[in-house]
mmCIF file of C-alpha atoms and ligand atoms in Angstrom:
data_model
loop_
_atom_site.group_PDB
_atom_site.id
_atom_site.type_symbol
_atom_site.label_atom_id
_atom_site.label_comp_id
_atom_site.label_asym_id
_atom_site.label_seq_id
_atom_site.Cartn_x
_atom_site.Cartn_y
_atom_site.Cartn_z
ATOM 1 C CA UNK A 190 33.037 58.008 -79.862
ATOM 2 C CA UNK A 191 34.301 54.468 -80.239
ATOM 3 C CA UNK A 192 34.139 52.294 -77.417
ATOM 4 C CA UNK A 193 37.192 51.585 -76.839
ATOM 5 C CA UNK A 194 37.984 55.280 -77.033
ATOM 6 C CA UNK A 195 35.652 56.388 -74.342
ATOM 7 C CA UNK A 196 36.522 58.272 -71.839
ATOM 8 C CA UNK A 197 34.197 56.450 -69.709
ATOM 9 C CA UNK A 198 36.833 53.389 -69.338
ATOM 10 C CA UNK A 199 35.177 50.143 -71.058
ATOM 11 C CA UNK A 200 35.043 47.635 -68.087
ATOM 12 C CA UNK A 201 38.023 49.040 -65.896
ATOM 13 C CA UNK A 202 40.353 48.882 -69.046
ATOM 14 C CA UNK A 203 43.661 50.059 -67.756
ATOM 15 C CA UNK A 204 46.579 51.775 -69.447
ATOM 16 C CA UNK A 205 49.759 52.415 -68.285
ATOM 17 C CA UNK A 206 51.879 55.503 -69.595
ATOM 18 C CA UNK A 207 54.835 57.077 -67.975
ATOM 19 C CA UNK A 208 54.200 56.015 -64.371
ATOM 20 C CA UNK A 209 50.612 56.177 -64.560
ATOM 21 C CA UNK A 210 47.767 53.552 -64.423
ATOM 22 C CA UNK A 211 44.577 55.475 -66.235
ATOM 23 C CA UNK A 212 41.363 54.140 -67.279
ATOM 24 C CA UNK A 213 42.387 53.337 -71.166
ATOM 25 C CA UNK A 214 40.295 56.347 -72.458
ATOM 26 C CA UNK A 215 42.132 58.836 -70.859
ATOM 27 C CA UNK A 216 45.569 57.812 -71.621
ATOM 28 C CA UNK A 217 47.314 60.373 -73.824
ATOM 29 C CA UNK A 218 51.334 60.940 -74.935
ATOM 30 C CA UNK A 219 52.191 64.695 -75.657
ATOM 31 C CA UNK A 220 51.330 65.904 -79.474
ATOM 32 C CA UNK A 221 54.956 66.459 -79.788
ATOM 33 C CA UNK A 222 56.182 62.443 -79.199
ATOM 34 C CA UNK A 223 58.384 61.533 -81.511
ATOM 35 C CA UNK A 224 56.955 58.239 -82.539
ATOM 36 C CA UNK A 225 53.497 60.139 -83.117
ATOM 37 C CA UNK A 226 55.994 62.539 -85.444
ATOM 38 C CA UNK A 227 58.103 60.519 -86.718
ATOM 39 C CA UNK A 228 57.593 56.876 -86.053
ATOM 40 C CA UNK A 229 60.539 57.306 -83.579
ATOM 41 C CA UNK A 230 59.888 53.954 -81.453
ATOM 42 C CA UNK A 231 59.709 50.673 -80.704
ATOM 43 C CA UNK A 232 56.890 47.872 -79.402
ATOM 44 C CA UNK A 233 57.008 44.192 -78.049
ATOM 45 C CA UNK A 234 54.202 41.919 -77.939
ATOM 46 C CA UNK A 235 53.759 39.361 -75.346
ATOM 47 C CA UNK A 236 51.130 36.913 -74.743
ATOM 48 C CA UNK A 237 49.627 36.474 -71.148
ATOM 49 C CA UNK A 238 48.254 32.925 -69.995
ATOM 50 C CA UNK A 239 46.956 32.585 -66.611
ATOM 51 C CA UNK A 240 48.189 35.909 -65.806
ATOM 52 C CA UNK A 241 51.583 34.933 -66.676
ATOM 53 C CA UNK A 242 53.632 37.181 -69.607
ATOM 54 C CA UNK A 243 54.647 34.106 -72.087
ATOM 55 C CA UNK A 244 58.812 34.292 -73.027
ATOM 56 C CA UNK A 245 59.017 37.086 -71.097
ATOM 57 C CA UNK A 246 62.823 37.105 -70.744
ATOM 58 C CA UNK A 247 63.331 36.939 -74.227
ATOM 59 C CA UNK A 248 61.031 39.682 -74.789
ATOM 60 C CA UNK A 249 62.920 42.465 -72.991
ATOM 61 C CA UNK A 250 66.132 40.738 -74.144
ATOM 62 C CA UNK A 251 65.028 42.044 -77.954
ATOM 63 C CA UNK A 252 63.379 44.989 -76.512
ATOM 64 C CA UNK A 253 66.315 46.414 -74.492
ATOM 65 C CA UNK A 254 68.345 44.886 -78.167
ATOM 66 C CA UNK A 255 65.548 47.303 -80.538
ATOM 67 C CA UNK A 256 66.286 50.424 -77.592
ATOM 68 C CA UNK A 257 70.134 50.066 -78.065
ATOM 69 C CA UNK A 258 70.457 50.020 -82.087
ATOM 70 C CA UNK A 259 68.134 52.934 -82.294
ATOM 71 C CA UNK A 260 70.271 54.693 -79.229
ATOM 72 C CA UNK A 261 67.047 54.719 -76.841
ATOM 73 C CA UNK A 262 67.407 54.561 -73.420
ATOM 74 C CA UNK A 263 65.218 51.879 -71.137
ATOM 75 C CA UNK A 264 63.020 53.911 -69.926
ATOM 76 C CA UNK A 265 63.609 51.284 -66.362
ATOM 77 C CA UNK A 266 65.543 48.386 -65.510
ATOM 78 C CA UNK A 267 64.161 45.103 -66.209
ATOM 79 C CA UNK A 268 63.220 43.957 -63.053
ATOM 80 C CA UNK A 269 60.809 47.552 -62.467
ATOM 81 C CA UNK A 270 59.308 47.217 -66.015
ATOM 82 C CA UNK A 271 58.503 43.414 -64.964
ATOM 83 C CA UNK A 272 56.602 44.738 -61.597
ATOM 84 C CA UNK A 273 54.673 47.178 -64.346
ATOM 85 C CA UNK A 274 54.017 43.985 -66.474
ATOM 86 C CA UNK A 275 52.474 42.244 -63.521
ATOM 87 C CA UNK A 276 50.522 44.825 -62.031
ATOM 88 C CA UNK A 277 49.068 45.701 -65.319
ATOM 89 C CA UNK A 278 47.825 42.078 -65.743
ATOM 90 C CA UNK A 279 46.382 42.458 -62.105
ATOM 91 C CA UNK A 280 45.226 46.121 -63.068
ATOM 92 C CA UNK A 281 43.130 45.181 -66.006
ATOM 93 C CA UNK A 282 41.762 41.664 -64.686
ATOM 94 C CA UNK A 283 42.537 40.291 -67.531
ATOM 95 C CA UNK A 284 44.209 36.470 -67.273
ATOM 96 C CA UNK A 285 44.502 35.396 -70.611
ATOM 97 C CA UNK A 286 45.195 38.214 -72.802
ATOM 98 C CA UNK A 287 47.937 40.364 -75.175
ATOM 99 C CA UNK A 288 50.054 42.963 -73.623
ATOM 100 C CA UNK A 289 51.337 45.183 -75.618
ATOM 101 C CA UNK A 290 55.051 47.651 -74.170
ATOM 102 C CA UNK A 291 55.845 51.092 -76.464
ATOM 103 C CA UNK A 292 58.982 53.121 -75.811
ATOM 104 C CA UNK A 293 59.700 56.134 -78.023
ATOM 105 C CA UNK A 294 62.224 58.169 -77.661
ATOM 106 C CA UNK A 295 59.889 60.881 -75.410
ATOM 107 C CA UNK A 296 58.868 64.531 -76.875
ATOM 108 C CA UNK A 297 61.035 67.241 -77.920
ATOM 109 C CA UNK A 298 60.926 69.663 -80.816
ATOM 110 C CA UNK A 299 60.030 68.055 -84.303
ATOM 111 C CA UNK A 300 63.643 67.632 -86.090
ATOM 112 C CA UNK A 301 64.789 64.625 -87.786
ATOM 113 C CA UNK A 302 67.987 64.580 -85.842
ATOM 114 C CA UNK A 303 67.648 63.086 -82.475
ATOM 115 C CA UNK A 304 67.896 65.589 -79.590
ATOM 116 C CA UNK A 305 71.240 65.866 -78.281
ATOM 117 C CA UNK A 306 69.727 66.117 -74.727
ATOM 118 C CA UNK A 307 67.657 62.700 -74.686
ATOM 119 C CA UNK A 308 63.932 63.454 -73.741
ATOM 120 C CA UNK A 309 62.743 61.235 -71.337
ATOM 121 C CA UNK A 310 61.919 57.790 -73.311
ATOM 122 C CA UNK A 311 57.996 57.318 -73.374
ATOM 123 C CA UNK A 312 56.549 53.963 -71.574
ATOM 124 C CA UNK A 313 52.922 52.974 -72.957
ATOM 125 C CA UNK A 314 51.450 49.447 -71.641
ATOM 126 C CA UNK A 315 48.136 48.363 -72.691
ATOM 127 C CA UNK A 316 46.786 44.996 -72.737
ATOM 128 C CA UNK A 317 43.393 43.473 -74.430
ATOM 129 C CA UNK A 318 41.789 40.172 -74.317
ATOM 130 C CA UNK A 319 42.610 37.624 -77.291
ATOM 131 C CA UNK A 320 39.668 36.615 -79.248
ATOM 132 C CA UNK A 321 40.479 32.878 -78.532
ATOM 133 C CA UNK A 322 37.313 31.518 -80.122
ATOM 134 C CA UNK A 323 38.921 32.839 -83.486
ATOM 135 C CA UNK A 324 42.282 31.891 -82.727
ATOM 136 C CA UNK A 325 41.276 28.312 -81.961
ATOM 137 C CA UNK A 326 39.619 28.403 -85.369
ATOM 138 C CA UNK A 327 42.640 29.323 -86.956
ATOM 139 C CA UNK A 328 44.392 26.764 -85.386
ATOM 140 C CA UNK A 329 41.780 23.834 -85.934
ATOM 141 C CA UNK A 330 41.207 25.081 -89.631
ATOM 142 C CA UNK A 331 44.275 26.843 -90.898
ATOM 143 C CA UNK A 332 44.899 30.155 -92.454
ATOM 144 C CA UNK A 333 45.687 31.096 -96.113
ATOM 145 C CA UNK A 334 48.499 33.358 -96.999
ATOM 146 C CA UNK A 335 48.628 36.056 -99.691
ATOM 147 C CA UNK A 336 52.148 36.805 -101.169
ATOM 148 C CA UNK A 337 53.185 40.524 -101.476
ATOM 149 C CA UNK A 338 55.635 42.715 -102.212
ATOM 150 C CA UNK A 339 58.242 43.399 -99.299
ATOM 151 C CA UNK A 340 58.647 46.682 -99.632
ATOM 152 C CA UNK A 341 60.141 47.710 -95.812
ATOM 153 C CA UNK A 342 63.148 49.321 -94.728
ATOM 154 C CA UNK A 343 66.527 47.885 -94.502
ATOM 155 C CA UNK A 344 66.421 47.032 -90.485
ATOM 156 C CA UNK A 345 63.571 44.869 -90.199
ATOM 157 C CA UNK A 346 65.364 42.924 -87.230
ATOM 158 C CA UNK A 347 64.493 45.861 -85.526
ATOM 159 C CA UNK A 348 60.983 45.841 -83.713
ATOM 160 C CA UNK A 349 60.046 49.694 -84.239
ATOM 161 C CA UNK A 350 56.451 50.995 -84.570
ATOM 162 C CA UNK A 351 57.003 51.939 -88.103
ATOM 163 C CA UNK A 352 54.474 49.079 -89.822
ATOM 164 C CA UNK A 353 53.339 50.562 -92.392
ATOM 165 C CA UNK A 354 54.456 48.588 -95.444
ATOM 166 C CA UNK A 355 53.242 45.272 -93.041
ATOM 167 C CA UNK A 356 49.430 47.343 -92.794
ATOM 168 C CA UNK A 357 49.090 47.821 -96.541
ATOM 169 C CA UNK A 358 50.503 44.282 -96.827
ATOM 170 C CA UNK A 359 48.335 42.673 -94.329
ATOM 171 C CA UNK A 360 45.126 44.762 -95.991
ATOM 172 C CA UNK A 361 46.320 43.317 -99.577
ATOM 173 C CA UNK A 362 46.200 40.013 -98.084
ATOM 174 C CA UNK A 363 42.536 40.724 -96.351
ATOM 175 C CA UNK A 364 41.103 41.743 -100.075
ATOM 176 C CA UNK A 365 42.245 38.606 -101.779
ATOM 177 C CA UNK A 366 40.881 36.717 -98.663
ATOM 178 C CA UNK A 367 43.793 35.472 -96.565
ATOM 179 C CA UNK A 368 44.338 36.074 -93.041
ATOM 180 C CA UNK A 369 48.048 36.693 -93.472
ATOM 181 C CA UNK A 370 50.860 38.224 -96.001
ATOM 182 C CA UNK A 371 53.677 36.354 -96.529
ATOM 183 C CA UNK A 372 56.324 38.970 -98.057
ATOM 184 C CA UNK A 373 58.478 38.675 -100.927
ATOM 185 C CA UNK A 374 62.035 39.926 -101.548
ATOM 186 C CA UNK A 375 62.980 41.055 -105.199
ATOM 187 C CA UNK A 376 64.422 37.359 -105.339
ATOM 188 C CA UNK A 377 61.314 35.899 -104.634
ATOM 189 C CA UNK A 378 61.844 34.324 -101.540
ATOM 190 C CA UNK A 379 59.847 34.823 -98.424
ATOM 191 C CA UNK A 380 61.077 36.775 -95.945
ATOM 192 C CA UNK A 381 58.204 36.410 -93.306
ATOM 193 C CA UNK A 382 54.959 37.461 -93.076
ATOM 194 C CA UNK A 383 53.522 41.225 -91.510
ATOM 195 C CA UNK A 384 53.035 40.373 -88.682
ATOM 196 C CA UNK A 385 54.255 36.611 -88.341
ATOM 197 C CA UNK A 386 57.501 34.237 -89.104
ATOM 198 C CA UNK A 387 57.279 31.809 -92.208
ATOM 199 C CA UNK A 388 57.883 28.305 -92.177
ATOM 200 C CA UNK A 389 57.334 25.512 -94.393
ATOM 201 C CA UNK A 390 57.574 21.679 -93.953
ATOM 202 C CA UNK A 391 59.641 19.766 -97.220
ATOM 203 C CA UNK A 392 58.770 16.688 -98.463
ATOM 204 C CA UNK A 393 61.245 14.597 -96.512
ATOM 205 C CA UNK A 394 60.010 16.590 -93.326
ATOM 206 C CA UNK A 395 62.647 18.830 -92.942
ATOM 207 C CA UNK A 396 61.480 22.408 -91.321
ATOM 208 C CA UNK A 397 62.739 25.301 -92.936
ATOM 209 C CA UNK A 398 62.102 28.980 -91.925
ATOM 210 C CA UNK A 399 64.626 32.282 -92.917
ATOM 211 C CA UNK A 400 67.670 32.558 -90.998
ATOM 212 C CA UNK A 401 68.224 35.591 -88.949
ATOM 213 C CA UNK A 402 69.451 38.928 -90.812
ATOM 214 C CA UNK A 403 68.338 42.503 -91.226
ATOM 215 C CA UNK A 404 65.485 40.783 -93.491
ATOM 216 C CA UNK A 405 63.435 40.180 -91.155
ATOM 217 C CA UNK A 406 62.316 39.870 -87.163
ATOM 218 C CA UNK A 407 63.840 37.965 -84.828
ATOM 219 C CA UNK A 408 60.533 36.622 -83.633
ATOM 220 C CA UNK A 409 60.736 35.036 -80.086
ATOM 221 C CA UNK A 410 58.136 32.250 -80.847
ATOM 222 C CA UNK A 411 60.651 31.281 -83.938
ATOM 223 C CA UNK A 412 63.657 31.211 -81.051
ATOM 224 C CA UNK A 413 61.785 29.202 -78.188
ATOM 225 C CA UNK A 414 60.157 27.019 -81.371
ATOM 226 C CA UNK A 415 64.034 26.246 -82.699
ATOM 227 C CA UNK A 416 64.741 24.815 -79.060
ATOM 228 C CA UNK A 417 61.983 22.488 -78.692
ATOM 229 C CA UNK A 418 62.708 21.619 -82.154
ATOM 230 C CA UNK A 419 66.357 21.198 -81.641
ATOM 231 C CA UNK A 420 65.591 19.389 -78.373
ATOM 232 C CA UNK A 421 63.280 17.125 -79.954
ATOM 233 C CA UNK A 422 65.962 16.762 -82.825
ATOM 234 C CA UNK A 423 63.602 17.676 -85.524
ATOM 235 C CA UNK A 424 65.254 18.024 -88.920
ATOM 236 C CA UNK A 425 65.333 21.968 -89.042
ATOM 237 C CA UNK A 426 67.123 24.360 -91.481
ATOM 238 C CA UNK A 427 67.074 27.921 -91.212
ATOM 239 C CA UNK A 428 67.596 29.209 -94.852
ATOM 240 C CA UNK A 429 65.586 31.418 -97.485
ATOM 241 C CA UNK A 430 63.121 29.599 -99.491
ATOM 242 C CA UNK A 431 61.183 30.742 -102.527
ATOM 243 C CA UNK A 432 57.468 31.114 -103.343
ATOM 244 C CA UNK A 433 57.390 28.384 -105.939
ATOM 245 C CA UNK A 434 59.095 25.919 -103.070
ATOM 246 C CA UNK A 435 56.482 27.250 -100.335
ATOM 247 C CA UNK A 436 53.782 25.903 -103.140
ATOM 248 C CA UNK A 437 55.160 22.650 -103.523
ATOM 249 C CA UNK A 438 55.724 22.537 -99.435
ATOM 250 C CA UNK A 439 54.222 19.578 -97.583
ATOM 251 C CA UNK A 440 53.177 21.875 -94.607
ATOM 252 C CA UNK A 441 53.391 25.458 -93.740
ATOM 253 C CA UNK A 442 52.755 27.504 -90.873
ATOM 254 C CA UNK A 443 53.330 30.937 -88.928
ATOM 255 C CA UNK A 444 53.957 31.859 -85.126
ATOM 256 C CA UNK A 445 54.037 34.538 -83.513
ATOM 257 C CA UNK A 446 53.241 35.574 -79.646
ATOM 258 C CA UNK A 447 49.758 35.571 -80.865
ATOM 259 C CA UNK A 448 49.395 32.561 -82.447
ATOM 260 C CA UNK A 449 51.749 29.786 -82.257
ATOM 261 C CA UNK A 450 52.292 27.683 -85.420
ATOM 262 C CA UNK A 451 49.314 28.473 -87.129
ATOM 263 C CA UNK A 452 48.909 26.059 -89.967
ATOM 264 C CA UNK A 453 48.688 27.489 -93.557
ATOM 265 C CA UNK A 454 46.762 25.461 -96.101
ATOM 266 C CA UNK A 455 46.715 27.844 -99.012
ATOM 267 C CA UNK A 456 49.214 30.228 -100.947
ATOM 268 C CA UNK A 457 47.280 32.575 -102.734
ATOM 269 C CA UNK A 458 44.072 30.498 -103.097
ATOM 270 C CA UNK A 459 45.962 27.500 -104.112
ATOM 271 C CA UNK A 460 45.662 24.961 -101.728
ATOM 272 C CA UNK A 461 48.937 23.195 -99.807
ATOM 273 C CA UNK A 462 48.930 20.068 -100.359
ATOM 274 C CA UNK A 463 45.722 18.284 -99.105
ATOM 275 C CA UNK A 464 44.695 21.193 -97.694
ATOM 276 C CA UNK A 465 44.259 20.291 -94.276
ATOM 277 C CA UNK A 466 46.756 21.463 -90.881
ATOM 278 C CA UNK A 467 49.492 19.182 -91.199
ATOM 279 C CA UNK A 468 50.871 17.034 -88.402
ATOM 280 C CA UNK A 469 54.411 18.360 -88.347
ATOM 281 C CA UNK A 470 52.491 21.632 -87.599
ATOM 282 C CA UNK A 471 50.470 20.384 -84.478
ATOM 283 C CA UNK A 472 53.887 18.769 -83.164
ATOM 284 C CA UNK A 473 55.550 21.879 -83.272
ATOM 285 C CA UNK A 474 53.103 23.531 -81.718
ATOM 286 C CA UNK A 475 52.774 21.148 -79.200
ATOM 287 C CA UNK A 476 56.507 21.265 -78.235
ATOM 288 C CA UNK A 477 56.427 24.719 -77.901
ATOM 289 C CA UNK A 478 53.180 24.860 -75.886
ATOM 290 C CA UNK A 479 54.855 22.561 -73.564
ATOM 291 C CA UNK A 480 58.289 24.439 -73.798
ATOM 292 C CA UNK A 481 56.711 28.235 -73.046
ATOM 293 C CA UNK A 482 54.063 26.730 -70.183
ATOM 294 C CA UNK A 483 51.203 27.433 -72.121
ATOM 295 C CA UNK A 484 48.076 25.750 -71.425
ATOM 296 C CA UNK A 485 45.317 24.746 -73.850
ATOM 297 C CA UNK A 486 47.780 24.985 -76.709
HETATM 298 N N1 PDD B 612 54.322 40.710 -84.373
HETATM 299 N N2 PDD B 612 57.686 39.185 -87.801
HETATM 300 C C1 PDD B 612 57.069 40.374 -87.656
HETATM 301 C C2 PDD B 612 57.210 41.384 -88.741
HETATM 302 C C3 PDD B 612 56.309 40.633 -86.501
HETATM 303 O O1 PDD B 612 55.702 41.820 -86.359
HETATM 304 C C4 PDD B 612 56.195 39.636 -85.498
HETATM 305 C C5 PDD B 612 55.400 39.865 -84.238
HETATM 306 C C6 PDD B 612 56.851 38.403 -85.696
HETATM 307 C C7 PDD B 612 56.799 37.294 -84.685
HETATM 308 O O2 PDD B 612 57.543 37.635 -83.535
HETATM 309 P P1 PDD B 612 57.176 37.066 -82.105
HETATM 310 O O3 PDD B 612 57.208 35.572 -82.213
HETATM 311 O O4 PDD B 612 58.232 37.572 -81.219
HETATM 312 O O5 PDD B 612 55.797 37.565 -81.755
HETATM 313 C C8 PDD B 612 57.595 38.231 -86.855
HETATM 314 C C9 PDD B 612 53.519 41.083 -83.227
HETATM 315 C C10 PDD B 612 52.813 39.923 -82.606
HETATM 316 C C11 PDD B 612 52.598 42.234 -83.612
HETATM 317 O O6 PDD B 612 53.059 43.069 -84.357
HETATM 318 O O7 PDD B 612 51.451 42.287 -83.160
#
């Protein structure tokens, strides 16, 4: 059995699930969930610094926002689900780390049509260390990007555990050596990446990155990022751009809660510019770093 499958918990590893702490090993949803069937839930992703959840309000703001368009009930108010948040940090010992929160919308009988007497939503927390070693390289180095084919639903903006298209994507982008997939509409502009917003620097320094829609995800990183930018009064634009303009962009980057403005230096093996992380990049990170109390940014 895989280690981190073993019932014999790997170093205390704790997950939460309906009320319960377990050791991670022995944490189980019934056969008969609906995400397991059907893909019938939804997921945030924070990131945890010194035992603090990062953006945390905005977080459950787009959580309890992904719950309501699908017609899923919180499975607890806010202010409980931030006591679970907590004590799983303190549960799992882990200070500087990823939590991850699942609701589905509970078990009941397979059918395609929601049951008319709502199951009892499913809670899963888990939470895992961040390889910050590698994300540092990332940072310090830069990332390439691999363009594919967006080929996802029509509500993207929703945050549901249906990723497929952004695996296959992601795994694309892994063969032809990049760490990320940036994903093209059948316009060819970007939309963002699998798991990641897009945003590229123009020549006169102007930020651009896709404005909100049912494109793509409203990622919190991109929100808080837009405020220090804003605050700052960086030149920013939020409109589509194209492949051919990311090419010719000055600097590029991606955020997300696991990795804020990670510089690009490559579009499908061509190399951005000089090929180095650009300084707009580092700024922005910077500002956000210092906006979302991270340290070590
Ligand atoms: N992904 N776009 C997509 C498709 C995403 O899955 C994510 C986050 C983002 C960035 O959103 P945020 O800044 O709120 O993390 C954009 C998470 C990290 C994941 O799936 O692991």
């Amino acid at each position: 059995m895989k280690k981190w499958l073993s019932t014999r918990a790997p170093a205390g590893r704790i997950a939460y699930v309906n009320g319960r702490y377990l050791p991670h090993g022995q944490a189980a949803v019934h056969i008969e969930d609906r995400a397991l069937q059907l893909g019938d839930g939804i997921y945030e992703v924070t990131n945890v610094i010194g035992g603090k959840p990062i953006d945390e309000e905005p977080h459950l703001d787009r959580m309890e926002r992904s719950l309501r368009e699908l017609g899923i009930a919180m499975p607890m108010g806010r202010a409980a689900l931030k006591l679970v948040m907590r004590e799983m940090i303190a549960r799992n010992r882990i200070p500087d780390g990823l939590l991850y929160l699942q609701v589905t919308r509970g078990a009941s009988k397979r059918d395609h049509v929601p049951p008319k007497d709502a199951p009892r939503p499913t809670l899963i927390l888990t939470m895992r260390s961040q390889d910050l070693a590698a994300l540092a390289a990332r940072l310090d180095k830069g990332i390439g990007v691999s363009t594919q084919p967006d080929i996802r639903w029509g509500r993207c903006d929703i945050k549901t555990v249906q990723l497929l298209p952004n695996l296959l994507a992601k795994q694309a982008a892994k063969a032809a050596g990049a760490f990320e997939a940036w994903l093209v509409d059948d316009d060819g502009y970007v939309t963002e990446g699998s798991s990641t917003n897009a945003w590229i620097v123009d020549e006169g320094g102007t930020v651009i990155t896709r404005d909100l829609s049912n494109a793509i995800l409203p990622g919190v990183t991109r929100l808080i990022m837009l405020e220090a930018m804003a605050e700052a009064q960086m030149k920013v634009v939020e409109r589509k751009f194209t492949v051919a303009e990311a090419r010719k962009a000055r600097e590029a980057f991606i955020s997300s809660a696991t990795g804020a403005a990670v510089p690009v230096v490559s579009i499908d093996g061509q190399k951005l510019g000089d090929g180095v992380p650009g300084a707009l990049t580092r700024r922005i990170r910077d500002l956000y770093a210092a906006k979302a109390g991270l340290k070590n940014a």
